[in-house]
Amino acid sequence: MSGESGRRAVRNVVVLTNPAAGGGHSGPAAARAVARLRERGVEVLSIEGADPQDALRLAREVVARGVDALVVVGGDGMINLALQALAGSSVPLGLIPAGTGNDHAREYRLPLGDPEAAADVVADGNVTQVDLGRISAEDGTSRYFGSVLAVGFDSLVSDRANRLTWPRGRMRYNLAILVELANLRPLPFRLVLDDGSVIERELTLAAVGNTRSYGGGMAICPGADHADGLLDLTLVQAMRRRTLVRFFPTVFKGTHVRRAEVETRRTTTLRIESPGINAYADGEFIARLPVEVGIVPQALGILVPA
C-alpha cells in the first residue's frame, strides 16, 4: 500500500553523497546520476559533509532553503541521516542506491545498480507520502527511522562489528555473527504496546518495522506497510544456537513468522526495555534501551517509480 501520491515538476535538486558508502561505490554512482539528471534538464547542486554531523547540517540548510528534492546517494545509513532533515517538510527524498543493504530502495522498488535509472525516477517527479518511525531515548535522543529498528541478537552483532578493527567490510560483520553466536544467551525484555498490554519474556531479538526488510533483504517484518500508520512488531523467543542458525535463512523469505517461536503484533506506540541492549535503526546506532517508539503517519514524501 502507498500513501497519497502525485506528480510534481523537478527542476532543481541537491545531491547529498557519502563517498564511503557501498565500499566506495557511492562517488561513481553520484557522478553518473548527476550526469543523467542534467541530461533531463534538472539543475543539480552536489554536496558532501565532512562528517555525519556536517552532512546533517547541510541537509537541514537545503530543506530550509527549499528545493524540489534532496537526493541521497548512498545506503540506508545515509538515508537515515537525511530523514532527520526531511521529516515533516514539503521537500521529498530522492534515492540513488549505492549502499550495502539498500533496504529502503528495495521497499520502494527503486533500481539497484543503475544510477541512471534511479536518476530518471527522481526526474519523473512521482511522489508518494509514507510513514516514519520515531525513537525517543532517556538520554534525550530523538530520531526518525524509515525501515526497521532492531534490538537483541542483531544489535549485539552490530555492537561487536563496530568494535572490531579487522577484517574489513562484510567479513567483519560475518565474524561478529560467529562471535555472538558463541556468546548466545536469552535476553530479558519488557515491551508495552499502545493498548497498555505488557509483554515480559526472554527473547533472542525484537524488530520494529515501518517497512519489511533490513540487513540487505531480510524480511523480518514481512507484513509491514509503510503507509498504514502502524508499526509491525516481530518477537523471536529465546532459542538455542543450533535452532537460531536454522532459523535465519527463513527470514529472507519472510516465512519465519509461521514458526511457533515467533510472535507478531501491530501497534502505534511501543516502549522497549532490556538491560544493556542498544537500539539500531536503518542499520545505525540510535541509543541504549529503554526507548519509546512511535509512528508518524505521512511524514515523508519520497520519489518512486510511477
Short mmCIF file of C-alpha atoms in Angstrom, two decimals, residues 108 129-133 145-146 210 225-230 295-300:
data_model
loop_
_atom_site.label_atom_id
_atom_site.label_comp_id
_atom_site.label_asym_id
_atom_site.label_seq_id
_atom_site.Cartn_x
_atom_site.Cartn_y
_atom_site.Cartn_z
CA TYR A 108 10.15 1.40 -2.81
CA GLN A 129 3.74 10.03 1.11
CA VAL A 130 4.93 7.43 3.61
CA ASP A 131 5.18 6.97 7.36
CA LEU A 132 8.27 7.23 9.52
CA GLY A 133 9.07 5.72 12.88
CA PHE A 145 13.81 5.96 11.05
CA GLY A 146 12.46 4.67 7.77
CA ASN A 210 7.87 0.55 9.31
CA ASP A 225 3.07 -1.47 5.28
CA HIS A 226 4.94 1.84 5.03
CA ALA A 227 1.71 3.84 4.78
CA ASP A 228 -0.74 2.21 7.22
CA GLY A 229 0.02 4.32 10.29
CA LEU A 230 1.20 1.26 12.25
CA ILE A 295 4.73 6.09 14.18
CA VAL A 296 4.47 9.45 12.40
CA PRO A 297 1.95 8.99 9.56
CA GLN A 298 2.65 10.52 6.13
CA ALA A 299 5.80 12.20 7.46
CA LEU A 300 7.89 11.86 4.30
#
